Short mmCIF file of C-alpha atoms in Angstrom, two decimals:
data_model
loop_
_atom_site.label_atom_id
_atom_site.label_comp_id
_atom_site.label_asym_id
_atom_site.label_seq_id
_atom_site.Cartn_x
_atom_site.Cartn_y
_atom_site.Cartn_z
CA MET A 1 28.01 -30.13 -68.40
CA ASP A 2 27.17 -26.59 -66.89
CA ILE A 3 27.31 -27.53 -63.34
CA ARG A 4 27.44 -24.83 -60.72
CA VAL A 5 29.82 -25.78 -57.73
CA LYS A 6 29.92 -24.54 -54.21
CA ILE A 7 33.14 -24.98 -52.22
CA CYS A 8 32.28 -24.89 -48.48
CA GLY A 9 34.33 -24.40 -45.24
CA LEU A 10 36.57 -21.80 -46.52
CA THR A 11 39.22 -20.45 -43.63
CA ARG A 12 42.15 -18.83 -45.59
CA PRO A 13 42.65 -16.31 -48.25
CA GLU A 14 44.26 -18.62 -50.66
CA ASP A 15 41.11 -20.96 -50.35
CA VAL A 16 39.04 -17.91 -51.51
CA ALA A 17 41.48 -17.37 -54.42
CA ALA A 18 41.75 -21.01 -55.45
CA VAL A 19 37.69 -21.37 -55.43
CA ALA A 20 37.65 -18.28 -57.79
CA ALA A 21 40.53 -19.49 -60.07
CA ALA A 22 38.79 -22.80 -60.53
CA GLY A 23 35.62 -21.25 -61.62
CA ALA A 24 33.21 -22.21 -58.62
CA SER A 25 30.20 -20.23 -58.51
CA TYR A 26 29.78 -20.24 -54.57
CA ALA A 27 32.08 -19.91 -51.43
CA GLY A 28 31.08 -21.21 -48.30
CA PHE A 29 31.79 -19.90 -44.69
CA VAL A 30 31.30 -21.95 -41.75
CA PHE A 31 29.67 -20.53 -38.38
CA PHE A 32 29.61 -23.63 -36.34
CA PRO A 33 32.17 -23.92 -33.45
CA LYS A 34 32.30 -27.84 -33.58
CA SER A 35 33.35 -27.62 -37.22
CA PRO A 36 37.24 -27.88 -38.03
CA ARG A 37 36.12 -25.25 -40.61
CA HIS A 38 34.43 -22.93 -38.46
CA VAL A 39 35.44 -19.23 -38.77
CA SER A 40 35.12 -16.22 -36.68
CA VAL A 41 33.00 -13.23 -37.79
CA ALA A 42 35.86 -11.06 -38.46
CA THR A 43 37.69 -13.91 -40.32
CA ALA A 44 34.58 -14.27 -42.61
CA ARG A 45 34.42 -10.68 -43.28
CA SER A 46 38.02 -10.45 -44.40
CA LEU A 47 37.64 -13.56 -46.76
CA ALA A 48 34.44 -12.46 -47.95
CA LEU A 49 35.95 -8.96 -48.93
CA GLU A 50 38.72 -10.93 -51.02
CA ALA A 51 36.21 -12.87 -53.21
CA PRO A 52 35.88 -11.65 -56.59
CA VAL A 53 32.56 -10.14 -58.08
CA GLY A 54 30.41 -12.99 -59.09
CA LEU A 55 31.45 -15.56 -56.57
CA ALA A 56 28.58 -15.98 -54.48
CA LYS A 57 29.33 -15.80 -50.54
CA VAL A 58 27.20 -18.33 -48.39
CA ALA A 59 27.14 -18.24 -44.68
CA LEU A 60 26.55 -21.77 -43.09
CA VAL A 61 24.72 -21.57 -39.80
CA VAL A 62 23.27 -24.43 -37.60
CA ASP A 63 20.37 -23.65 -35.63
CA ALA A 64 21.61 -19.99 -34.94
CA GLU A 65 19.86 -17.35 -32.76
CA ASP A 66 18.97 -14.03 -34.05
CA GLY A 67 21.42 -12.26 -32.11
CA ALA A 68 24.29 -14.42 -33.77
CA LEU A 69 22.85 -14.05 -37.25
CA ASP A 70 22.33 -10.39 -36.66
CA GLU A 71 25.89 -9.93 -36.24
CA ILE A 72 27.19 -12.18 -39.06
CA VAL A 73 24.91 -10.43 -41.38
CA GLU A 74 25.88 -6.97 -40.58
CA ALA A 75 29.64 -7.75 -40.71
CA VAL A 76 29.86 -9.94 -43.64
CA PRO A 77 28.89 -8.98 -47.13
CA LEU A 78 26.76 -12.02 -47.86
CA ASP A 79 24.74 -13.48 -50.98
CA MET A 80 22.87 -16.17 -49.32
CA LEU A 81 22.21 -18.02 -45.83
CA GLN A 82 22.59 -21.51 -45.80
CA LEU A 83 20.54 -23.34 -42.58
CA HIS A 84 22.30 -26.53 -41.75
CA GLY A 85 20.31 -27.54 -38.28
CA HIS A 86 16.55 -28.21 -37.57
CA GLU A 87 15.10 -25.18 -38.72
CA SER A 88 11.62 -25.41 -39.61
CA PRO A 89 9.86 -24.17 -42.57
CA GLU A 90 8.56 -21.28 -40.27
CA ARG A 91 11.83 -20.58 -39.25
CA VAL A 92 13.18 -20.41 -42.91
CA SER A 93 10.32 -18.01 -43.99
CA GLU A 94 11.13 -15.81 -40.82
CA LEU A 95 14.74 -15.45 -41.61
CA ARG A 96 14.19 -14.63 -45.38
CA ALA A 97 11.86 -12.01 -44.15
CA ARG A 98 14.16 -10.58 -41.49
CA TYR A 99 17.43 -10.28 -43.66
CA GLY A 100 16.17 -10.19 -47.12
CA LEU A 101 18.49 -12.58 -48.25
CA PRO A 102 17.99 -15.78 -50.18
CA VAL A 103 17.96 -18.87 -47.76
CA MET A 104 18.96 -22.52 -48.78
CA LYS A 105 17.80 -24.99 -46.37
CA ALA A 106 19.97 -28.37 -46.14
CA LEU A 107 18.32 -31.33 -45.69
CA GLY A 108 19.62 -34.86 -44.64
CA VAL A 109 18.71 -38.04 -46.60
CA ALA A 110 19.38 -41.53 -45.54
CA GLY A 111 16.42 -43.56 -47.00
CA ALA A 112 13.11 -42.91 -49.02
CA GLU A 113 11.30 -41.82 -45.41
CA ASP A 114 13.64 -38.62 -45.51
CA MET A 115 12.21 -37.33 -49.10
CA ALA A 116 8.77 -36.15 -48.13
CA GLN A 117 10.58 -33.02 -46.16
CA ILE A 118 11.63 -31.68 -49.55
CA ALA A 119 8.23 -30.90 -50.84
CA LEU A 120 7.60 -29.07 -47.26
CA TYR A 121 10.76 -26.83 -47.68
CA GLU A 122 10.48 -26.27 -51.45
CA GLU A 123 7.41 -24.10 -50.44
CA VAL A 124 9.56 -21.69 -48.34
CA ALA A 125 13.17 -21.75 -49.25
CA ASP A 126 14.99 -20.12 -52.25
CA GLN A 127 17.32 -23.51 -52.73
CA LEU A 128 17.69 -26.64 -51.26
CA LEU A 129 20.79 -28.60 -50.40
CA ILE A 130 20.37 -32.29 -50.30
CA ASP A 131 23.19 -34.01 -48.00
CA ALA A 132 23.88 -37.39 -46.45
CA LYS A 133 22.22 -37.60 -42.87
CA PRO A 134 25.04 -37.42 -40.22
CA PRO A 135 25.24 -40.63 -38.26
CA LYS A 136 23.46 -40.80 -35.02
CA GLY A 137 25.41 -39.06 -32.29
CA ALA A 138 27.45 -37.20 -35.01
CA ASP A 139 28.82 -33.73 -33.85
CA LEU A 140 28.73 -32.40 -37.35
CA PRO A 141 25.52 -31.98 -39.47
CA GLY A 142 27.52 -32.14 -42.57
CA GLY A 143 31.04 -32.17 -43.85
CA ASN A 144 31.27 -35.80 -42.56
CA GLY A 145 32.41 -37.02 -46.20
CA LEU A 146 29.35 -39.53 -46.50
CA ALA A 147 27.30 -40.11 -49.46
CA PHE A 148 23.82 -41.27 -49.45
CA ASP A 149 22.20 -43.57 -52.28
CA TRP A 150 21.72 -41.15 -55.10
CA ARG A 151 19.18 -43.52 -56.71
CA LEU A 152 16.59 -41.78 -54.17
CA LEU A 153 16.82 -38.66 -56.45
CA SER A 154 17.44 -40.36 -59.85
CA GLY A 155 13.61 -40.55 -60.44
CA ARG A 156 12.51 -37.05 -59.42
CA LYS A 157 11.95 -35.28 -62.53
CA TYR A 158 10.13 -31.89 -61.08
CA TRP A 159 11.76 -29.74 -58.53
CA ARG A 160 9.97 -26.61 -57.74
CA LYS A 161 13.31 -24.64 -56.58
CA PRO A 162 17.04 -25.09 -57.41
CA TRP A 163 18.98 -27.55 -55.61
CA MET A 164 22.35 -28.72 -54.81
CA LEU A 165 23.76 -32.14 -54.18
CA ALA A 166 26.06 -32.62 -51.31
CA GLY A 167 27.42 -35.57 -49.40
CA GLY A 168 30.87 -37.52 -49.95
CA LEU A 169 31.41 -35.85 -53.35
CA THR A 170 34.98 -36.30 -54.60
CA THR A 171 36.85 -35.51 -58.05
CA GLY A 172 36.14 -39.69 -58.60
CA ASN A 173 32.50 -39.81 -58.17
CA VAL A 174 30.97 -36.26 -58.94
CA ARG A 175 30.37 -36.98 -62.59
CA GLU A 176 28.49 -40.17 -61.63
CA ALA A 177 26.42 -38.55 -59.03
CA VAL A 178 25.53 -35.75 -61.28
CA GLN A 179 24.59 -38.28 -64.11
CA MET A 180 22.48 -40.39 -61.81
CA THR A 181 20.57 -37.51 -59.90
CA GLY A 182 20.27 -34.67 -62.57
CA ALA A 183 21.73 -32.28 -60.28
CA ARG A 184 22.93 -28.77 -61.73
CA GLN A 185 24.65 -27.79 -58.89
CA VAL A 186 26.84 -29.55 -56.26
CA ASP A 187 28.59 -28.90 -52.94
CA VAL A 188 31.84 -30.10 -51.56
CA SER A 189 33.75 -29.45 -48.34
CA SER A 190 35.88 -32.58 -47.03
CA GLY A 191 36.25 -33.83 -50.62
CA VAL A 192 38.84 -31.02 -51.58
CA GLU A 193 40.87 -31.00 -48.32
CA ALA A 194 44.44 -32.05 -47.53
CA GLY A 195 43.21 -32.43 -44.03
CA ALA A 196 40.33 -31.68 -41.79
CA GLY A 197 39.66 -28.18 -42.60
CA VAL A 198 42.42 -27.35 -44.82
CA LYS A 199 41.49 -27.07 -48.47
CA ASP A 200 43.89 -28.34 -51.22
CA ALA A 201 43.89 -25.88 -54.23
CA GLY A 202 44.74 -28.85 -56.46
CA LYS A 203 41.77 -30.68 -55.33
CA ILE A 204 39.59 -27.91 -55.81
CA ALA A 205 40.64 -27.19 -59.38
CA ALA A 206 40.30 -30.93 -60.29
CA PHE A 207 36.86 -31.18 -58.76
CA VAL A 208 35.47 -28.44 -60.77
CA ALA A 209 37.35 -29.56 -63.99
CA ALA A 210 35.85 -32.98 -63.53
CA LEU A 211 32.38 -31.55 -64.16
CA ARG A 212 33.44 -29.27 -67.49
#
């Protein structure tokens, strides 16, 4: 299997090194103060500058305003924006035009009724991230370690844009998730941590290796 892996929520130089050593394709930095994986713009800049050529650097933001995004994009050498809030299709288009960066839109799925939004965002985003919908009242839009029913995606043969599977993935279940959904890209955060917001190099290596 040639599956591209995104490790999200990196906070330390050793995390970036572990992601690169494991052979992941994307490194994600979280700009959301409620998250245990939140990093400042200055920290993200130094981490992104540590990343080797070929490792795509992704900024995860949640309903961010233009001023905050301007600061992030100007300071941090990025390859992609990941919108993980309630951004409308119009907002996705607006941000693609404003920054000239590819935009990945995260969409939360809990049941069949959540599938219709995929077609709307395929029109405007460069990539989609299909994640488990957070439980009602949750502080975090993602990174909750929850999976959804992968059978919802198993019959979907045609995607207009590249997409990534997220939500509750671990070394133990990621192969099954890929086989069931046909995903060619996966995203993991809490599934490769020693504790909330603390990445584990061994778990990162094992997760990527499980897909080789």
